[in-house]
Amino acid sequence: MKDRLASIYIGITLVISTLAVVLMVVTGEPAQHEVTAQDASALSAEEQSGRDWYIMDEKLAENSFVIPLPNAVEEQDIQVENDYRKKQFRIILSKISTEDGASVGVSKDYFFGQPVRVNALTESATVEETEQEITISLAFPAVWEWESKYETSLTGNTLHLQLVAPKEKYEKIVVLDAGHGGADRGHIVQGEDEGILLAEDTLAYDIVTEAGSVLEKEGIRVYYTRDKNENPDVTDRVSLANEVQADMFISVHADFSEDTTLYGMRTIYNETYFIPTFGSADLAYLLLEKVAANTNEKAIGFEADSGENEIIRNAMVPVSQLNIGYLSNKQEQKLLEKEDYKQRIAEGLCNAVFAGYEEIEK
Ligand SMILES: [Zn+2]
């Protein structure tokens, strides 16, 4: 009986502690609570002391944070990554190795003595240590850009990061959306050996990244709705464009039809969300014109969306979907297999963006 009571007691304790961990994960409470969820023996003395490695500090400028660093950590040892799709900043601090291989400079425990100070709404905060580096990750409820300032002093260095809205930092912003991705390949063309010869997701991704790198070189901030093998929700794709207030939001897809004689390119626009000066229809028109001209391919349609296309329907910025051709058509299929043809589509897309800015700036 006593044994049974004991095991019931242990069972209940387990349930309670599991619930507590689940609650912490759900509420996203950072730092201290994540530490309790781990095996205490894996924690350092600093962590077990219950102190926090980061604190809120309302005396700081709004939407900023300050990372204290030991003297050994110099500016070149710091790397800031903006994972805007996750709304997360990662500050990576390289450890410095001395000649005998010992690492000096910063460790995770350093921040328990001199915490990172934050005055911004955060959704989560973690610090991780590997043999080579320390990674501080801070996630925010919004997409941010940043300005940084590195200061040195006798007692230690500091990295100040001020979060700024994308539109405050960049004059020109374009969001590129490669359709599909991940497990969703979109329309596909089977090869003779059962493998996939052409897939819409890869085509779209190749064109979008090619165009994006050209636009970036022209000083335009380009945000991509997905990475190579991801398939984010349509709502995430659209909200990125809306949040960063893109000047142009371009989605790339391909067509497929049972009628294999059908070929050509078309663009789709939003006719219900009206934007004066430069709107969705203006963008779609330019896209079709410039891409068709640069590829010598037939332009078959410049169409208003019927309300079915969620990207088009929910965008509150000039938006257009470019359908680069029919994968069901043998002739167009052959073209889309060629690198230089994809390159010409990408160039046409860029020409449309440049022409778009000319209209915006008029
Ligand atoms: Zn598609």
mmCIF file of C-alpha atoms and ligand atoms in Angstrom:
data_model
loop_
_atom_site.group_PDB
_atom_site.id
_atom_site.type_symbol
_atom_site.label_atom_id
_atom_site.label_comp_id
_atom_site.label_asym_id
_atom_site.label_seq_id
_atom_site.Cartn_x
_atom_site.Cartn_y
_atom_site.Cartn_z
ATOM 1 C CA MET A 1 0.000 0.000 0.000
ATOM 2 C CA LYS A 2 2.734 2.379 1.013
ATOM 3 C CA ASP A 3 4.568 1.549 -2.222
ATOM 4 C CA ARG A 4 1.490 2.223 -4.257
ATOM 5 C CA LEU A 5 0.974 5.569 -2.585
ATOM 6 C CA ALA A 6 4.591 6.420 -3.269
ATOM 7 C CA SER A 7 4.299 5.561 -6.946
ATOM 8 C CA ILE A 8 1.054 7.558 -7.224
ATOM 9 C CA TYR A 9 2.861 10.452 -5.579
ATOM 10 C CA ILE A 10 5.761 10.150 -8.028
ATOM 11 C CA GLY A 11 3.276 9.895 -10.894
ATOM 12 C CA ILE A 12 1.514 13.083 -9.843
ATOM 13 C CA THR A 13 4.819 14.904 -9.395
ATOM 14 C CA LEU A 14 5.838 13.850 -12.887
ATOM 15 C CA VAL A 15 2.549 15.060 -14.333
ATOM 16 C CA ILE A 16 2.890 18.398 -12.538
ATOM 17 C CA SER A 17 6.458 18.946 -13.645
ATOM 18 C CA THR A 18 5.631 17.925 -17.215
ATOM 19 C CA LEU A 19 2.742 20.381 -17.173
ATOM 20 C CA ALA A 20 5.053 23.083 -15.883
ATOM 21 C CA VAL A 21 7.508 22.473 -18.702
ATOM 22 C CA VAL A 22 4.690 22.431 -21.261
ATOM 23 C CA LEU A 23 3.354 25.700 -19.844
ATOM 24 C CA MET A 24 6.768 27.303 -20.098
ATOM 25 C CA VAL A 25 7.122 26.217 -23.686
ATOM 26 C CA VAL A 26 3.627 27.464 -24.506
ATOM 27 C CA THR A 27 4.033 30.831 -22.791
ATOM 28 C CA GLY A 28 7.523 31.194 -24.260
ATOM 29 C CA GLU A 29 8.932 32.457 -20.974
ATOM 30 C CA PRO A 30 12.616 32.848 -21.637
ATOM 31 C CA ALA A 31 15.918 32.351 -19.872
ATOM 32 C CA GLN A 32 15.432 31.267 -16.288
ATOM 33 C CA HIS A 33 12.562 28.926 -17.042
ATOM 34 C CA GLU A 34 14.281 27.182 -19.908
ATOM 35 C CA VAL A 35 17.078 26.476 -17.509
ATOM 36 C CA THR A 36 14.706 24.699 -15.091
ATOM 37 C CA ALA A 37 13.520 22.485 -17.931
ATOM 38 C CA GLN A 38 16.998 21.040 -18.351
ATOM 39 C CA ASP A 39 18.812 18.448 -16.350
ATOM 40 C CA ALA A 40 20.302 20.403 -13.451
ATOM 41 C CA SER A 41 23.560 18.450 -13.644
ATOM 42 C CA ALA A 42 24.139 19.856 -17.145
ATOM 43 C CA LEU A 43 23.918 23.404 -15.836
ATOM 44 C CA SER A 44 26.871 25.507 -14.924
ATOM 45 C CA ALA A 45 27.285 26.963 -11.450
ATOM 46 C CA GLU A 46 26.242 30.322 -12.860
ATOM 47 C CA GLU A 47 23.033 28.940 -14.284
ATOM 48 C CA GLN A 48 22.257 27.056 -11.097
ATOM 49 C CA SER A 49 22.624 30.270 -9.147
ATOM 50 C CA GLY A 50 19.278 31.236 -10.703
ATOM 51 C CA ARG A 51 20.545 34.522 -12.079
ATOM 52 C CA ASP A 52 19.460 35.611 -15.540
ATOM 53 C CA TRP A 53 21.801 36.061 -18.462
ATOM 54 C CA TYR A 54 19.612 38.848 -19.772
ATOM 55 C CA ILE A 55 17.435 41.490 -18.152
ATOM 56 C CA MET A 56 14.869 44.071 -19.210
ATOM 57 C CA ASP A 57 16.169 47.600 -18.850
ATOM 58 C CA GLU A 58 13.699 50.363 -19.541
ATOM 59 C CA LYS A 59 16.395 52.991 -19.201
ATOM 60 C CA LEU A 60 17.740 51.958 -22.593
ATOM 61 C CA ALA A 61 16.472 53.601 -25.767
ATOM 62 C CA GLU A 62 13.247 52.019 -26.901
ATOM 63 C CA ASN A 63 13.699 48.908 -29.079
ATOM 64 C CA SER A 64 17.349 48.530 -28.330
ATOM 65 C CA PHE A 65 19.604 46.113 -26.549
ATOM 66 C CA VAL A 66 23.115 46.136 -25.216
ATOM 67 C CA ILE A 67 25.511 43.214 -25.108
ATOM 68 C CA PRO A 68 28.430 43.592 -22.709
ATOM 69 C CA LEU A 69 31.599 41.870 -23.883
ATOM 70 C CA PRO A 70 34.965 41.148 -22.344
ATOM 71 C CA ASN A 71 37.966 43.074 -23.693
ATOM 72 C CA ALA A 72 39.211 40.097 -25.662
ATOM 73 C CA VAL A 73 36.121 40.168 -27.913
ATOM 74 C CA GLU A 74 36.725 42.597 -30.739
ATOM 75 C CA GLU A 75 34.416 43.886 -33.399
ATOM 76 C CA GLN A 76 35.555 41.304 -35.964
ATOM 77 C CA ASP A 77 34.571 38.507 -33.573
ATOM 78 C CA ILE A 78 30.927 39.583 -33.699
ATOM 79 C CA GLN A 79 28.445 38.613 -36.352
ATOM 80 C CA VAL A 80 24.808 39.700 -36.390
ATOM 81 C CA GLU A 81 22.345 37.599 -38.387
ATOM 82 C CA ASN A 82 18.812 38.709 -39.080
ATOM 83 C CA ASP A 83 16.612 35.656 -39.610
ATOM 84 C CA TYR A 84 13.684 37.812 -40.677
ATOM 85 C CA ARG A 85 11.390 34.948 -41.547
ATOM 86 C CA LYS A 86 11.621 33.834 -37.912
ATOM 87 C CA LYS A 87 11.766 37.461 -36.715
ATOM 88 C CA GLN A 88 14.901 36.479 -34.901
ATOM 89 C CA PHE A 89 18.296 38.055 -34.419
ATOM 90 C CA ARG A 90 21.305 35.895 -33.761
ATOM 91 C CA ILE A 91 24.421 37.501 -32.372
ATOM 92 C CA ILE A 92 27.312 35.134 -32.851
ATOM 93 C CA LEU A 93 30.472 35.720 -30.868
ATOM 94 C CA SER A 94 33.516 33.723 -31.938
ATOM 95 C CA LYS A 95 35.665 32.382 -29.216
ATOM 96 C CA ILE A 96 39.274 33.308 -29.564
ATOM 97 C CA SER A 97 41.819 30.548 -29.286
ATOM 98 C CA THR A 98 45.265 31.181 -27.897
ATOM 99 C CA GLU A 99 48.290 29.428 -29.394
ATOM 100 C CA ASP A 100 48.026 26.533 -26.978
ATOM 101 C CA GLY A 101 44.438 25.994 -28.060
ATOM 102 C CA ALA A 102 42.738 27.316 -24.932
ATOM 103 C CA SER A 103 39.808 29.576 -25.681
ATOM 104 C CA VAL A 104 39.674 33.001 -24.125
ATOM 105 C CA GLY A 105 37.247 35.851 -24.403
ATOM 106 C CA VAL A 106 33.605 35.160 -23.904
ATOM 107 C CA SER A 107 31.729 32.247 -22.392
ATOM 108 C CA LYS A 108 28.054 31.703 -21.724
ATOM 109 C CA ASP A 109 28.633 32.206 -18.003
ATOM 110 C CA TYR A 110 30.051 35.664 -18.627
ATOM 111 C CA PHE A 111 26.507 36.969 -19.183
ATOM 112 C CA PHE A 112 25.249 35.694 -15.843
ATOM 113 C CA GLY A 113 27.630 38.189 -14.260
ATOM 114 C CA GLN A 114 27.029 40.962 -16.799
ATOM 115 C CA PRO A 115 23.660 40.359 -18.363
ATOM 116 C CA VAL A 116 22.560 41.416 -21.800
ATOM 117 C CA ARG A 117 20.156 44.342 -21.349
ATOM 118 C CA VAL A 118 17.052 44.572 -23.486
ATOM 119 C CA ASN A 119 14.388 47.214 -23.924
ATOM 120 C CA ALA A 120 12.201 45.677 -26.595
ATOM 121 C CA LEU A 121 9.288 43.307 -26.718
ATOM 122 C CA THR A 122 10.813 39.835 -27.060
ATOM 123 C CA GLU A 123 9.127 36.518 -27.727
ATOM 124 C CA SER A 124 12.040 34.357 -26.706
ATOM 125 C CA ALA A 125 15.667 34.637 -25.725
ATOM 126 C CA THR A 126 18.337 31.970 -25.550
ATOM 127 C CA VAL A 127 22.089 31.766 -25.239
ATOM 128 C CA GLU A 128 24.005 28.746 -26.479
ATOM 129 C CA GLU A 129 27.629 27.822 -26.322
ATOM 130 C CA THR A 130 29.625 25.528 -28.577
ATOM 131 C CA GLU A 131 33.370 24.986 -28.746
ATOM 132 C CA GLN A 132 33.738 27.710 -31.359
ATOM 133 C CA GLU A 133 31.118 30.285 -30.511
ATOM 134 C CA ILE A 134 28.414 31.781 -28.330
ATOM 135 C CA THR A 135 25.057 32.419 -29.965
ATOM 136 C CA ILE A 136 22.583 34.836 -28.449
ATOM 137 C CA SER A 137 19.157 34.508 -30.088
ATOM 138 C CA LEU A 138 16.400 37.021 -29.543
ATOM 139 C CA ALA A 139 13.025 36.671 -31.244
ATOM 140 C CA PHE A 140 10.668 39.615 -31.622
ATOM 141 C CA PRO A 141 7.003 39.937 -32.562
ATOM 142 C CA ALA A 142 7.895 42.038 -35.623
ATOM 143 C CA VAL A 143 10.348 42.036 -38.525
ATOM 144 C CA TRP A 144 13.162 44.382 -37.619
ATOM 145 C CA GLU A 145 16.333 45.696 -39.145
ATOM 146 C CA TRP A 146 19.077 47.110 -36.992
ATOM 147 C CA GLU A 147 21.827 49.679 -36.537
ATOM 148 C CA SER A 148 24.778 48.694 -34.424
ATOM 149 C CA LYS A 149 27.449 50.515 -32.490
ATOM 150 C CA TYR A 150 30.485 48.856 -30.998
ATOM 151 C CA GLU A 151 32.233 50.626 -28.152
ATOM 152 C CA THR A 152 35.452 49.856 -26.376
ATOM 153 C CA SER A 153 36.426 50.859 -22.885
ATOM 154 C CA LEU A 154 39.042 49.808 -20.366
ATOM 155 C CA THR A 155 36.588 47.710 -18.398
ATOM 156 C CA GLY A 156 35.051 45.918 -21.359
ATOM 157 C CA ASN A 157 33.431 46.392 -24.726
ATOM 158 C CA THR A 158 29.787 46.797 -25.597
ATOM 159 C CA LEU A 159 27.688 46.144 -28.636
ATOM 160 C CA HIS A 160 24.622 48.390 -28.908
ATOM 161 C CA LEU A 161 21.897 47.261 -31.253
ATOM 162 C CA GLN A 162 19.047 49.551 -32.138
ATOM 163 C CA LEU A 163 16.110 47.887 -33.861
ATOM 164 C CA VAL A 164 14.668 49.899 -36.732
ATOM 165 C CA ALA A 165 11.670 49.323 -38.968
ATOM 166 C CA PRO A 166 12.677 48.051 -42.450
ATOM 167 C CA LYS A 167 11.145 51.145 -44.101
ATOM 168 C CA GLU A 168 13.238 53.385 -41.861
ATOM 169 C CA LYS A 169 16.434 51.695 -42.910
ATOM 170 C CA TYR A 170 15.799 51.006 -46.596
ATOM 171 C CA GLU A 171 14.380 53.324 -49.173
ATOM 172 C CA LYS A 172 13.570 50.462 -51.562
ATOM 173 C CA ILE A 173 12.099 47.139 -50.495
ATOM 174 C CA VAL A 174 11.046 44.222 -52.691
ATOM 175 C CA VAL A 175 9.630 40.914 -51.473
ATOM 176 C CA LEU A 176 10.127 37.879 -53.711
ATOM 177 C CA ASP A 177 8.026 34.775 -53.313
ATOM 178 C CA ALA A 178 9.065 31.530 -54.947
ATOM 179 C CA GLY A 179 5.934 29.421 -55.127
ATOM 180 C CA HIS A 180 5.595 26.051 -53.367
ATOM 181 C CA GLY A 181 8.730 24.406 -51.825
ATOM 182 C CA GLY A 182 9.556 21.592 -49.434
ATOM 183 C CA ALA A 183 7.221 18.620 -49.878
ATOM 184 C CA ASP A 184 5.052 20.693 -52.243
ATOM 185 C CA ARG A 185 6.869 20.641 -55.561
ATOM 186 C CA GLY A 186 4.067 22.380 -57.473
ATOM 187 C CA HIS A 187 3.612 21.226 -61.079
ATOM 188 C CA ILE A 188 6.202 18.701 -62.158
ATOM 189 C CA VAL A 189 7.487 17.122 -65.339
ATOM 190 C CA GLN A 190 8.540 13.487 -65.005
ATOM 191 C CA GLY A 191 11.810 12.443 -66.582
ATOM 192 C CA GLU A 192 12.145 9.223 -68.550
ATOM 193 C CA ASP A 193 13.729 7.400 -65.609
ATOM 194 C CA GLU A 194 10.863 8.145 -63.195
ATOM 195 C CA GLY A 195 12.812 11.019 -61.676
ATOM 196 C CA ILE A 196 11.586 14.607 -61.738
ATOM 197 C CA LEU A 197 12.854 16.491 -64.766
ATOM 198 C CA LEU A 198 11.380 19.884 -63.907
ATOM 199 C CA ALA A 199 9.597 21.074 -60.803
ATOM 200 C CA GLU A 200 7.800 24.368 -60.348
ATOM 201 C CA ASP A 201 9.220 25.005 -56.857
ATOM 202 C CA THR A 202 12.843 24.740 -58.028
ATOM 203 C CA LEU A 203 12.225 26.812 -61.144
ATOM 204 C CA ALA A 204 10.599 29.557 -59.096
ATOM 205 C CA TYR A 205 13.349 29.447 -56.495
ATOM 206 C CA ASP A 206 16.135 29.663 -59.082
ATOM 207 C CA ILE A 207 14.541 32.622 -60.838
ATOM 208 C CA VAL A 208 13.731 34.462 -57.624
ATOM 209 C CA THR A 209 17.222 34.084 -56.135
ATOM 210 C CA GLU A 210 18.878 35.065 -59.406
ATOM 211 C CA ALA A 211 16.727 38.199 -59.685
ATOM 212 C CA GLY A 212 17.134 38.985 -55.988
ATOM 213 C CA SER A 213 20.913 39.013 -56.140
ATOM 214 C CA VAL A 214 20.805 41.528 -59.017
ATOM 215 C CA LEU A 215 18.337 43.763 -57.162
ATOM 216 C CA GLU A 216 20.440 43.627 -53.986
ATOM 217 C CA LYS A 217 23.460 44.837 -55.947
ATOM 218 C CA GLU A 218 21.380 47.882 -56.920
ATOM 219 C CA GLY A 219 20.835 48.754 -53.268
ATOM 220 C CA ILE A 220 17.342 47.317 -52.991
ATOM 221 C CA ARG A 221 16.561 45.393 -49.813
ATOM 222 C CA VAL A 222 15.162 42.052 -50.936
ATOM 223 C CA TYR A 223 13.258 39.768 -48.589
ATOM 224 C CA TYR A 224 12.552 36.189 -49.632
ATOM 225 C CA THR A 225 9.447 34.406 -48.394
ATOM 226 C CA ARG A 226 11.195 31.063 -48.305
ATOM 227 C CA ASP A 227 14.495 29.284 -48.304
ATOM 228 C CA LYS A 228 15.343 26.545 -50.778
ATOM 229 C CA ASN A 229 13.491 23.636 -49.218
ATOM 230 C CA GLU A 230 10.838 25.348 -47.149
ATOM 231 C CA ASN A 231 7.140 25.681 -47.778
ATOM 232 C CA PRO A 232 5.854 28.407 -45.481
ATOM 233 C CA ASP A 233 2.148 29.078 -45.084
ATOM 234 C CA VAL A 234 0.633 31.487 -47.540
ATOM 235 C CA THR A 235 -0.303 33.743 -44.600
ATOM 236 C CA ASP A 236 3.358 33.942 -43.526
ATOM 237 C CA ARG A 237 4.401 34.788 -47.067
ATOM 238 C CA VAL A 238 1.877 37.598 -47.376
ATOM 239 C CA SER A 239 2.423 38.975 -43.913
ATOM 240 C CA LEU A 240 6.143 39.338 -44.599
ATOM 241 C CA ALA A 241 5.377 41.579 -47.587
ATOM 242 C CA ASN A 242 2.781 43.550 -45.651
ATOM 243 C CA GLU A 243 4.942 43.928 -42.560
ATOM 244 C CA VAL A 244 8.003 45.253 -44.327
ATOM 245 C CA GLN A 245 5.730 47.484 -46.482
ATOM 246 C CA ALA A 246 7.224 46.196 -49.710
ATOM 247 C CA ASP A 247 7.179 48.558 -52.666
ATOM 248 C CA MET A 248 6.615 45.480 -54.817
ATOM 249 C CA PHE A 249 5.669 41.931 -53.929
ATOM 250 C CA ILE A 250 6.287 39.421 -56.703
ATOM 251 C CA SER A 251 5.301 35.770 -56.620
ATOM 252 C CA VAL A 252 6.654 33.316 -59.207
ATOM 253 C CA HIS A 253 4.801 30.196 -60.375
ATOM 254 C CA ALA A 254 4.380 28.070 -63.496
ATOM 255 C CA ASP A 255 1.271 26.855 -65.293
ATOM 256 C CA PHE A 256 0.156 23.381 -66.316
ATOM 257 C CA SER A 257 -2.728 22.378 -68.540
ATOM 258 C CA GLU A 258 -4.271 19.267 -70.037
ATOM 259 C CA ASP A 259 -4.190 21.176 -73.276
ATOM 260 C CA THR A 260 -0.530 20.689 -74.150
ATOM 261 C CA THR A 261 -0.689 23.218 -76.986
ATOM 262 C CA LEU A 262 -1.169 26.065 -74.515
ATOM 263 C CA TYR A 263 1.962 28.111 -73.868
ATOM 264 C CA GLY A 264 3.048 31.583 -72.833
ATOM 265 C CA MET A 265 3.379 33.780 -69.788
ATOM 266 C CA ARG A 266 0.816 35.621 -67.745
ATOM 267 C CA THR A 267 0.610 37.864 -64.734
ATOM 268 C CA ILE A 268 -2.137 38.227 -62.158
ATOM 269 C CA TYR A 269 -3.004 41.310 -60.138
ATOM 270 C CA ASN A 270 -5.312 42.502 -57.398
ATOM 271 C CA GLU A 271 -8.003 44.858 -58.678
ATOM 272 C CA THR A 272 -9.842 45.302 -55.396
ATOM 273 C CA TYR A 273 -7.095 46.766 -53.236
ATOM 274 C CA PHE A 274 -6.470 50.053 -54.926
ATOM 275 C CA ILE A 275 -3.193 51.860 -54.488
ATOM 276 C CA PRO A 276 -2.903 55.251 -56.189
ATOM 277 C CA THR A 277 0.263 56.111 -58.136
ATOM 278 C CA PHE A 278 1.719 52.609 -58.468
ATOM 279 C CA GLY A 279 -0.566 49.657 -57.799
ATOM 280 C CA SER A 280 -0.909 45.947 -58.341
ATOM 281 C CA ALA A 281 -2.100 46.258 -61.964
ATOM 282 C CA ASP A 282 0.805 48.580 -62.811
ATOM 283 C CA LEU A 283 3.251 46.033 -61.418
ATOM 284 C CA ALA A 284 1.601 43.098 -63.223
ATOM 285 C CA TYR A 285 1.596 44.995 -66.493
ATOM 286 C CA LEU A 286 5.285 45.882 -66.241
ATOM 287 C CA LEU A 287 6.197 42.334 -65.233
ATOM 288 C CA LEU A 288 4.481 40.781 -68.201
ATOM 289 C CA GLU A 289 5.846 43.340 -70.612
ATOM 290 C CA LYS A 290 9.445 43.177 -69.399
ATOM 291 C CA VAL A 291 9.701 39.409 -68.916
ATOM 292 C CA ALA A 292 8.085 38.635 -72.281
ATOM 293 C CA ALA A 293 10.335 41.183 -74.012
ATOM 294 C CA ASN A 294 13.484 39.794 -72.434
ATOM 295 C CA THR A 295 12.662 36.182 -73.290
ATOM 296 C CA ASN A 296 10.904 36.704 -76.638
ATOM 297 C CA GLU A 297 8.108 34.550 -75.264
ATOM 298 C CA LYS A 298 4.414 35.011 -75.820
ATOM 299 C CA ALA A 299 2.481 37.078 -73.278
ATOM 300 C CA ILE A 300 -0.919 35.475 -72.991
ATOM 301 C CA GLY A 301 -2.609 37.160 -70.109
ATOM 302 C CA PHE A 302 -2.743 40.113 -67.797
ATOM 303 C CA GLU A 303 -5.503 39.075 -65.450
ATOM 304 C CA ALA A 304 -7.303 40.324 -62.380
ATOM 305 C CA ASP A 305 -7.457 37.685 -59.661
ATOM 306 C CA SER A 306 -10.910 36.286 -59.085
ATOM 307 C CA GLY A 307 -10.324 36.230 -55.333
ATOM 308 C CA GLU A 308 -8.966 32.702 -55.176
ATOM 309 C CA ASN A 309 -5.307 33.584 -54.982
ATOM 310 C CA GLU A 310 -4.546 34.164 -51.299
ATOM 311 C CA ILE A 311 -1.227 35.889 -51.925
ATOM 312 C CA ILE A 312 -2.858 38.400 -54.251
ATOM 313 C CA ARG A 313 -6.009 38.785 -52.187
ATOM 314 C CA ASN A 314 -4.331 39.471 -48.856
ATOM 315 C CA ALA A 315 -1.468 41.664 -49.958
ATOM 316 C CA MET A 316 -1.782 45.301 -48.985
ATOM 317 C CA VAL A 317 1.133 46.331 -51.179
ATOM 318 C CA PRO A 318 1.524 46.296 -54.981
ATOM 319 C CA VAL A 319 1.465 42.585 -55.762
ATOM 320 C CA SER A 320 1.640 40.408 -58.837
ATOM 321 C CA GLN A 321 2.030 36.749 -59.620
ATOM 322 C CA LEU A 322 4.147 35.902 -62.615
ATOM 323 C CA ASN A 323 3.427 32.561 -64.261
ATOM 324 C CA ILE A 324 6.535 31.821 -66.281
ATOM 325 C CA GLY A 325 5.030 29.366 -68.756
ATOM 326 C CA TYR A 326 3.353 25.979 -69.158
ATOM 327 C CA LEU A 327 5.255 22.946 -67.938
ATOM 328 C CA SER A 328 2.696 20.889 -69.891
ATOM 329 C CA ASN A 329 3.922 22.322 -73.172
ATOM 330 C CA LYS A 330 6.922 20.500 -74.682
ATOM 331 C CA GLN A 331 8.383 23.595 -76.275
ATOM 332 C CA GLU A 332 8.187 25.694 -73.125
ATOM 333 C CA GLN A 333 9.412 22.766 -71.043
ATOM 334 C CA LYS A 334 12.590 22.625 -73.147
ATOM 335 C CA LEU A 335 13.122 26.352 -72.671
ATOM 336 C CA LEU A 336 12.629 26.191 -68.910
ATOM 337 C CA GLU A 337 15.261 23.469 -68.646
ATOM 338 C CA LYS A 338 17.861 25.937 -69.884
ATOM 339 C CA GLU A 339 19.860 28.052 -67.439
ATOM 340 C CA ASP A 340 20.131 31.000 -69.811
ATOM 341 C CA TYR A 341 16.363 31.058 -70.334
ATOM 342 C CA LYS A 342 15.728 31.186 -66.566
ATOM 343 C CA GLN A 343 18.370 33.894 -66.378
ATOM 344 C CA ARG A 344 16.469 35.932 -68.975
ATOM 345 C CA ILE A 345 13.246 35.587 -67.012
ATOM 346 C CA ALA A 346 15.104 36.817 -63.908
ATOM 347 C CA GLU A 347 16.531 39.779 -65.847
ATOM 348 C CA GLY A 348 13.059 40.627 -67.134
ATOM 349 C CA LEU A 349 11.749 40.549 -63.570
ATOM 350 C CA CYS A 350 14.508 42.961 -62.520
ATOM 351 C CA ASN A 351 13.742 45.259 -65.463
ATOM 352 C CA ALA A 352 10.144 45.389 -64.292
ATOM 353 C CA VAL A 353 11.248 46.322 -60.765
ATOM 354 C CA PHE A 354 13.545 49.069 -62.052
ATOM 355 C CA ALA A 355 10.769 50.417 -64.290
ATOM 356 C CA GLY A 356 8.425 50.205 -61.307
ATOM 357 C CA TYR A 357 10.716 52.421 -59.239
ATOM 358 C CA GLU A 358 10.853 54.897 -62.075
ATOM 359 C CA GLU A 359 7.063 55.132 -61.966
ATOM 360 C CA ILE A 360 6.993 55.345 -58.178
ATOM 361 C CA GLU A 361 9.550 58.155 -58.199
ATOM 362 C CA LYS A 362 7.773 60.174 -60.893
HETATM 363 ZN ZN ZN B 1 2.180 27.239 -58.512
#
